[in-house]
Coordinates of C-alpha atoms and ligand atoms in Angstrom, one line a residue:
X1 CA 17.6 6.4 -12.7
X2 CA 16.2 5.1 -9.4
X3 CA 13.8 2.2 -10.0
X4 CA 10.7 2.1 -7.7
X5 CA 8.0 -0.6 -7.5
X6 CA 5.0 -0.9 -5.3
X7 CA 1.7 -2.7 -5.2
X8 CA -1.7 -2.4 -3.7
X9 CA -4.4 -5.1 -3.2
X10 CA -7.6 -4.7 -5.2
X11 CA -10.0 -5.9 -2.5
X12 CA -11.6 -3.9 0.2
X13 CA -12.6 -0.2 0.0
X14 CA -9.5 2.0 -0.5
X15 CA -9.0 4.4 2.4
X16 CA -7.2 7.5 3.4
X17 CA -4.2 5.5 4.8
X18 CA -3.6 4.0 1.4
X19 CA -3.6 7.5 -0.1
X20 CA -1.4 9.2 2.4
X21 CA 0.9 6.3 3.2
X22 CA 1.4 5.0 -0.3
X23 CA -0.3 6.7 -3.3
X24 CA 0.9 10.2 -2.5
X25 CA 4.5 9.0 -2.9
X26 CA 3.7 6.9 -5.9
X27 CA 2.3 10.0 -7.7
X28 CA 5.3 12.1 -6.7
X29 CA 7.9 9.5 -7.7
X30 CA 6.6 9.4 -11.3
X31 CA 8.7 12.5 -12.0
X32 CA 11.9 11.4 -10.3
X33 CA 12.1 7.7 -10.7
X34 CA 11.4 4.9 -13.2
X35 CA 8.2 3.8 -11.5
X36 CA 6.4 0.4 -11.7
X37 CA 3.1 0.1 -9.9
X38 CA 0.9 -3.0 -9.8
X39 CA -2.6 -4.0 -8.6
X40 CA -1.7 -7.2 -6.8
X41 CA -4.6 -9.4 -7.6
X42 CA -2.8 -12.7 -6.8
X43 CA -2.4 -11.4 -3.2
X44 CA -6.1 -11.1 -3.0
X45 CA -6.4 -14.9 -3.4
X46 CA -5.0 -15.5 0.0
X47 CA -8.4 -14.9 1.6
X48 CA -11.8 -16.0 0.4
X49 CA -13.7 -13.9 -2.2
X50 CA -16.0 -14.1 -5.2
X51 CA -14.4 -14.3 -8.7
X52 CA -16.7 -11.6 -10.1
X53 CA -15.8 -9.3 -7.2
X54 CA -12.1 -9.8 -7.7
X55 CA -12.4 -8.9 -11.4
X56 CA -14.5 -5.8 -10.7
X57 CA -12.3 -4.6 -7.8
X58 CA -9.1 -5.1 -9.9
X59 CA -10.5 -2.9 -12.6
X60 CA -11.8 -0.4 -10.0
X61 CA -8.4 -0.2 -8.3
X62 CA -6.6 0.4 -11.6
X63 CA -9.1 3.1 -12.4
X64 CA -8.7 4.7 -9.0
X65 CA -4.9 4.8 -9.4
X66 CA -5.3 6.6 -12.7
X67 CA -7.9 9.0 -11.1
X68 CA -5.5 9.7 -8.3
X69 CA -2.8 10.9 -10.7
X70 CA -0.8 8.0 -12.1
X71 CA -0.1 8.7 -15.7
X72 CA 0.7 5.8 -18.1
X73 CA 3.3 8.0 -19.9
X74 CA 5.2 8.6 -16.7
X75 CA 5.0 5.2 -15.0
X76 CA 4.3 1.5 -15.7
X77 CA 0.9 0.5 -14.3
X78 CA -0.2 -3.1 -14.6
X79 CA -2.0 -6.0 -13.0
X80 CA 0.2 -8.5 -11.3
X81 CA -1.4 -11.6 -12.8
X82 CA -0.8 -10.3 -16.3
X83 CA 2.9 -10.8 -15.8
X84 CA 3.5 -14.5 -15.3
X85 CA 7.0 -14.1 -13.9
X86 CA 5.5 -13.0 -10.5
X87 CA 4.1 -16.5 -9.8
X88 CA 7.1 -18.1 -11.3
X89 CA 9.6 -16.3 -9.1
X90 CA 7.4 -16.6 -6.1
X91 CA 7.9 -20.3 -6.1
X92 CA 11.6 -20.0 -6.2
X93 CA 11.5 -17.6 -3.3
X94 CA 9.2 -19.9 -1.4
X95 CA 12.1 -22.4 -1.8
X96 CA 14.5 -19.8 -0.5
X97 CA 12.5 -18.8 2.5
X98 CA 12.0 -21.0 5.5
X99 CA 8.7 -22.1 7.1
X100 CA 9.8 -20.6 10.5
X101 CA 10.5 -17.1 9.1
X102 CA 7.2 -17.0 7.3
X103 CA 5.4 -18.1 10.4
X104 CA 6.9 -15.2 12.4
X105 CA 5.4 -12.5 10.1
X106 CA 3.0 -10.3 12.2
X107 CA 0.5 -10.2 9.4
X108 CA 0.3 -14.0 9.2
X109 CA -0.1 -14.2 12.9
X110 CA -2.9 -11.6 13.0
X111 CA -4.8 -12.8 9.9
X112 CA -4.5 -16.5 10.6
X113 CA -5.6 -16.0 14.3
X114 CA -9.0 -14.7 13.0
X115 CA -10.3 -18.0 11.4
X116 CA -7.6 -20.3 12.9
X117 CA -4.4 -21.7 11.3
X118 CA -6.1 -24.9 10.3
X119 CA -8.4 -23.1 7.8
X120 CA -6.0 -20.3 6.7
X121 CA -4.8 -20.6 3.1
X122 CA -1.3 -21.8 2.5
X123 CA -0.9 -18.7 0.2
X124 CA -1.5 -16.4 3.2
X125 CA 1.5 -17.9 4.9
X126 CA 3.6 -17.7 1.7
X127 CA 2.4 -14.2 0.8
X128 CA 5.7 -12.5 1.6
X129 CA 7.5 -14.6 -1.0
X130 CA 5.1 -13.4 -3.7
X131 CA 5.6 -9.8 -2.5
X132 CA 9.4 -10.3 -2.6
X133 CA 9.0 -11.6 -6.1
X134 CA 7.0 -8.5 -7.1
X135 CA 9.9 -6.4 -5.9
X136 CA 12.9 -8.3 -6.9
X137 CA 11.7 -8.9 -10.5
X138 CA 12.2 -5.2 -11.3
X139 CA 15.8 -4.7 -9.9
X140 CA 14.0 -2.3 -7.6
X141 CA 16.0 0.3 -5.7
X142 CA 13.2 1.7 -3.5
X143 CA 9.8 0.4 -2.4
X144 CA 7.3 3.2 -1.4
X145 CA 4.9 1.7 1.1
X146 CA 3.3 2.5 4.5
X147 CA 4.9 1.6 7.8
X148 CA 2.9 -1.6 8.1
X149 CA 4.9 -3.2 5.3
X150 CA 8.3 -2.7 7.0
X151 CA 8.6 -6.3 8.1
X152 CA 7.8 -7.7 4.6
X153 CA 10.4 -5.4 3.2
X154 CA 13.0 -6.6 5.6
X155 CA 12.2 -10.2 4.6
X156 CA 12.5 -9.3 0.9
X157 CA 16.0 -8.0 1.6
X158 CA 16.9 -11.2 3.5
X159 CA 15.7 -13.4 0.8
X160 CA 17.5 -11.5 -1.9
X161 CA 20.8 -11.6 0.1
X162 CA 20.4 -15.3 0.8
X163 CA 19.7 -16.2 -2.8
X164 CA 22.7 -14.1 -4.0
X165 CA 24.9 -15.8 -1.4
X166 CA 23.8 -19.3 -2.3
X167 CA 23.5 -19.0 -6.1
X168 CA 25.6 -16.0 -7.1
X169 CA 24.7 -12.3 -7.6
X170 CA 21.2 -12.3 -9.1
X171 CA 19.0 -9.8 -7.3
X172 CA 19.4 -6.1 -6.4
X173 CA 18.7 -5.7 -2.7
X174 CA 16.0 -3.0 -2.3
X175 CA 15.4 -0.4 0.3
X176 CA 12.1 0.6 1.7
X177 CA 10.8 4.2 1.2
X178 CA 8.4 4.7 4.1
X179 CA 7.1 8.1 5.2
X180 CA 7.5 9.0 8.9
X181 CA 4.6 7.8 10.9
X182 CA 3.6 11.4 11.5
X183 CA 3.7 12.1 7.8
X184 CA 1.2 9.6 6.5
X185 CA 3.3 6.5 7.1
X186 CA 0.7 5.3 9.6
X187 CA -2.8 6.8 9.5
X188 CA -4.8 5.7 12.5
X189 CA -8.4 4.7 12.8
X190 CA -10.5 7.8 13.8
X191 CA -12.5 5.8 16.4
X192 CA -9.6 3.7 17.8
X193 CA -6.6 5.9 17.2
X194 CA -4.2 3.2 18.5
X195 CA -5.1 1.0 15.5
X196 CA -4.1 1.7 11.9
X197 CA -6.8 2.7 9.5
X198 CA -7.5 -0.3 7.3
X199 CA -9.5 -1.3 4.3
X200 CA -10.7 -4.4 6.1
X201 CA -11.5 -2.6 9.3
X202 CA -14.8 -3.4 11.1
X203 CA -14.9 0.3 12.0
X204 CA -16.5 2.2 9.1
X205 CA -16.9 5.3 11.3
X206 CA -13.2 5.3 12.0
X207 CA -12.2 4.9 8.4
X208 CA -12.3 7.5 5.6
X209 CA -12.9 5.7 2.4
X210 CA -11.6 7.4 -0.8
X211 CA -15.1 7.2 -2.2
X212 CA -16.9 8.7 0.9
X213 CA -19.2 11.6 0.2
X214 CA -18.0 14.9 1.6
X215 CA -20.8 15.0 4.2
X216 CA -19.6 11.5 5.5
X217 CA -16.0 12.7 5.6
X218 CA -17.0 15.7 7.6
X219 CA -19.1 13.7 10.0
X220 CA -16.4 11.1 10.6
X221 CA -13.8 13.7 11.3
X222 CA -16.1 15.7 13.5
X223 CA -16.8 12.6 15.6
X224 CA -13.1 11.5 15.7
X225 CA -12.1 10.4 19.1
X226 CA -9.8 12.9 20.9
X227 CA -9.6 13.4 24.6
X228 CA -10.9 15.7 27.4
X229 CA -7.9 18.0 27.6
X230 CA -8.6 21.7 27.5
X231 CA -6.4 24.7 27.8
X232 CA -3.8 26.3 25.5
X233 CA -1.7 23.2 25.0
X234 CA -4.5 20.7 24.4
X235 CA -3.6 20.7 20.7
X236 CA -0.1 19.2 20.5
X237 CA 1.6 16.4 18.7
X238 CA 2.1 13.5 21.1
X239 CA 1.1 10.2 19.7
X240 CA 1.4 8.3 22.9
X241 CA -0.5 10.6 25.3
X242 CA -2.8 12.1 22.6
X243 CA -3.2 9.5 19.8
X244 CA -6.5 10.9 18.4
X245 CA -5.4 14.6 18.2
X246 CA -1.9 13.6 16.9
X247 CA -3.6 11.5 14.1
X248 CA -5.6 14.6 13.0
X249 CA -2.5 16.7 13.0
X250 CA -0.7 14.1 11.0
X251 CA -3.5 13.9 8.4
X252 CA -3.8 17.7 8.0
X253 CA 0.0 18.1 8.0
X254 CA 0.6 15.4 5.4
X255 CA -2.1 16.9 3.0
X256 CA -0.7 20.4 3.4
X257 CA 3.0 19.4 3.4
X258 CA 3.7 20.6 6.9
X259 CA 4.9 18.9 10.1
X260 CA 2.3 18.0 12.7
X261 CA 4.0 20.2 15.2
X262 CA 3.8 23.3 13.1
X263 CA 0.1 22.5 12.3
X264 CA -0.5 22.2 16.1
X265 CA 0.8 25.7 16.7
X266 CA -2.2 27.1 14.7
X267 CA -4.8 25.7 17.0
X268 CA -5.9 25.8 20.7
X269 CA -9.3 23.9 20.3
X270 CA -10.3 20.6 18.7
X271 CA -13.3 22.0 16.8
X272 CA -11.4 24.2 14.4
X273 CA -8.7 21.6 13.9
X274 CA -11.3 19.0 12.9
X275 CA -13.1 21.5 10.6
X276 CA -9.9 22.3 8.7
X277 CA -8.8 18.6 8.6
X278 CA -12.2 17.7 7.1
X279 CA -11.9 20.6 4.5
X280 CA -8.5 19.4 3.5
X281 CA -9.5 15.8 3.1
X282 CA -12.6 16.8 1.1
X283 CA -10.5 19.0 -1.2
X284 CA -8.1 16.2 -1.7
X285 CA -10.6 13.5 -2.5
X286 CA -13.4 15.1 -4.4
X287 CA -11.3 15.8 -7.6
X288 CA -10.2 12.1 -7.4
X289 CA -13.8 11.0 -7.2
X290 CA -14.8 13.2 -10.2
X291 CA -11.9 11.8 -12.3
X292 CA -12.8 8.3 -11.3
X293 CA -16.3 8.6 -12.6
X294 CA -15.0 10.0 -15.9
X295 CA -12.5 7.2 -16.3
X296 CA -14.9 4.4 -15.2
X297 CA -17.3 5.4 -18.0
X298 CA -14.7 4.0 -20.5
X299 CA -13.4 0.7 -19.1
X300 CA -12.1 -0.3 -22.5
X301 CA -9.6 2.5 -22.4
X302 CA -8.4 1.5 -18.9
X303 CA -8.0 -2.1 -20.0
X304 CA -5.9 -1.0 -23.0
X305 CA -3.6 1.0 -20.7
X306 CA -3.2 -2.0 -18.5
X307 CA -2.2 -4.1 -21.5
X308 CA 0.5 -1.7 -22.4
X309 CA 1.7 -1.6 -18.8
X310 CA 1.8 -5.4 -18.6
X311 CA 3.9 -5.6 -21.9
X312 CA 6.4 -3.1 -20.5
X313 CA 6.5 -4.9 -17.1
X314 CA 6.9 -8.3 -18.7
X315 CA 10.0 -7.2 -20.6
X316 CA 11.9 -6.4 -17.4
X317 CA 10.3 -9.2 -15.3
X318 CA 10.9 -12.1 -17.7
X319 CA 14.6 -11.3 -18.0
X320 CA 15.0 -11.3 -14.2
X321 CA 13.0 -14.5 -13.8
X322 CA 15.2 -16.2 -16.4
X323 CA 18.3 -15.1 -14.6
X324 CA 17.0 -16.6 -11.3
X325 CA 16.0 -19.8 -13.0
X326 CA 19.5 -20.2 -14.5
X327 CA 21.2 -19.3 -11.2
X328 CA 19.3 -22.0 -9.2
X329 CA 20.0 -24.7 -11.8
X330 CA 16.8 -25.0 -13.8
X331 CA 17.7 -26.4 -17.2
X332 CA 17.1 -23.6 -19.8
X333 CA 14.7 -24.4 -22.6
X334 CA 16.6 -24.8 -25.8
Ligands
AMP1 P1 -3.1 -2.6 1.2 O1 -4.4 -1.8 1.4 O2 -2.8 -3.4 2.3 O3 -2.9 -3.2 -0.1 O4 -2.0 -1.4 1.3 C1 -1.6 -0.6 0.2 C2 -0.6 0.4 0.7 O5 -1.2 1.3 1.6 C3 0.6 -0.2 1.4 O6 1.8 0.5 1.0 C4 0.3 0.1 2.9 O7 1.5 0.2 3.6 C5 -0.4 1.4 2.8 N1 -1.3 1.6 3.9 C6 -2.4 0.9 4.2 N2 -3.0 1.3 5.4 C7 -2.3 2.4 5.8 C8 -2.4 3.3 6.9 N3 -3.4 3.2 7.8 N4 -1.4 4.2 7.0 C9 -0.4 4.4 6.1 N5 -0.3 3.6 5.1 C10 -1.2 2.6 4.9
LIG2 N1 1.8 -6.4 0.8 C1 1.4 -5.1 0.4 C2 0.2 -4.6 1.3 O1 -0.6 -5.4 1.8 C3 1.0 -5.0 -1.0 C4 2.1 -5.5 -1.9 C5 2.1 -6.6 -2.6 C6 3.2 -4.7 -2.2 N2 3.3 -6.7 -3.4 C7 4.0 -5.5 -3.1 C8 3.8 -3.5 -1.8 C9 5.2 -5.1 -3.6 C10 5.0 -3.1 -2.3 C11 5.7 -3.9 -3.2 O2 0.0 -3.4 1.4

């Protein structure tokens, strides 16, 4: 059976891009694959934050994943820091990667540019090695993620191949599983449709958060930036010339399981397209919000599920970590 693994950071407000780019495939893959999903709390340490917030948001993210449709009987859901092998293998992969290749990662360049390289945490630079560890520990075949993670996936493959070449066959080399950009792989900001929608965006009006009230979702979509075109072909899928309209077509198409081109054929004006997109998003998110409130009322039950998930993950991960330790020449404990 195909093994899949993916992760999501607990910090920031989860948004529609997370759902359409990643969670939607995570949910579907539970039926067809042996699926491992983790809340990557160690990755959150790469930027400043409060300990209490990290604890709360880790629990909240796990609860949200369950509310969105992950079922502990059909997948292994766990918290990254509960499985020690993640940090252990990350070190080995840091010693497999080079400084130069880490420094070339777009995410490092973008994020370190904000506060300056001098202050950026070393973990932010090394982050792709930890992500590679997350993936390689599970002999993963496919990694369902959004398009923004393509570069990190490529690096994971490179590190796996390099390690295998140097020390002998140890890791399975994984493939990415990325939806096409028009099918949720890259949901764009509603106000600046040339920029991806993001948890950490400074553009709350351009971001649909998964916990937004229906009236806020409707308002944000109604005010989404489009263009001044009129006429019968104003509604068409053309991300370069018409990024705002194309983004709405992508969102509505992804939710309804249609291509953006076929959705476009149903409309001539922006108003009705926006109204139907808003309805589809509200219909998608409200049931998740309702289930979230139910699950959040019993945090003990969620914690117990995470415990079971971590035990299951640990069995697989500790064996792979031991294999890597032995391959690289660490003396096995007797
Ligand atoms: P993060 O919020 O960075 O932890 O991302 C969690 C998952 O959501 C990853 O698989 C990302 O690729 C995906 N994702 C985040 N933002 C978007 C977006 N705007 N469009 C599509 N996928 C996204
Ligand atoms: N880097 C990913 C992101 O920012 C999150 C992540 C961490 C991840 N570890 C992973 C995704 C392993 C897939 C597999 O979105």
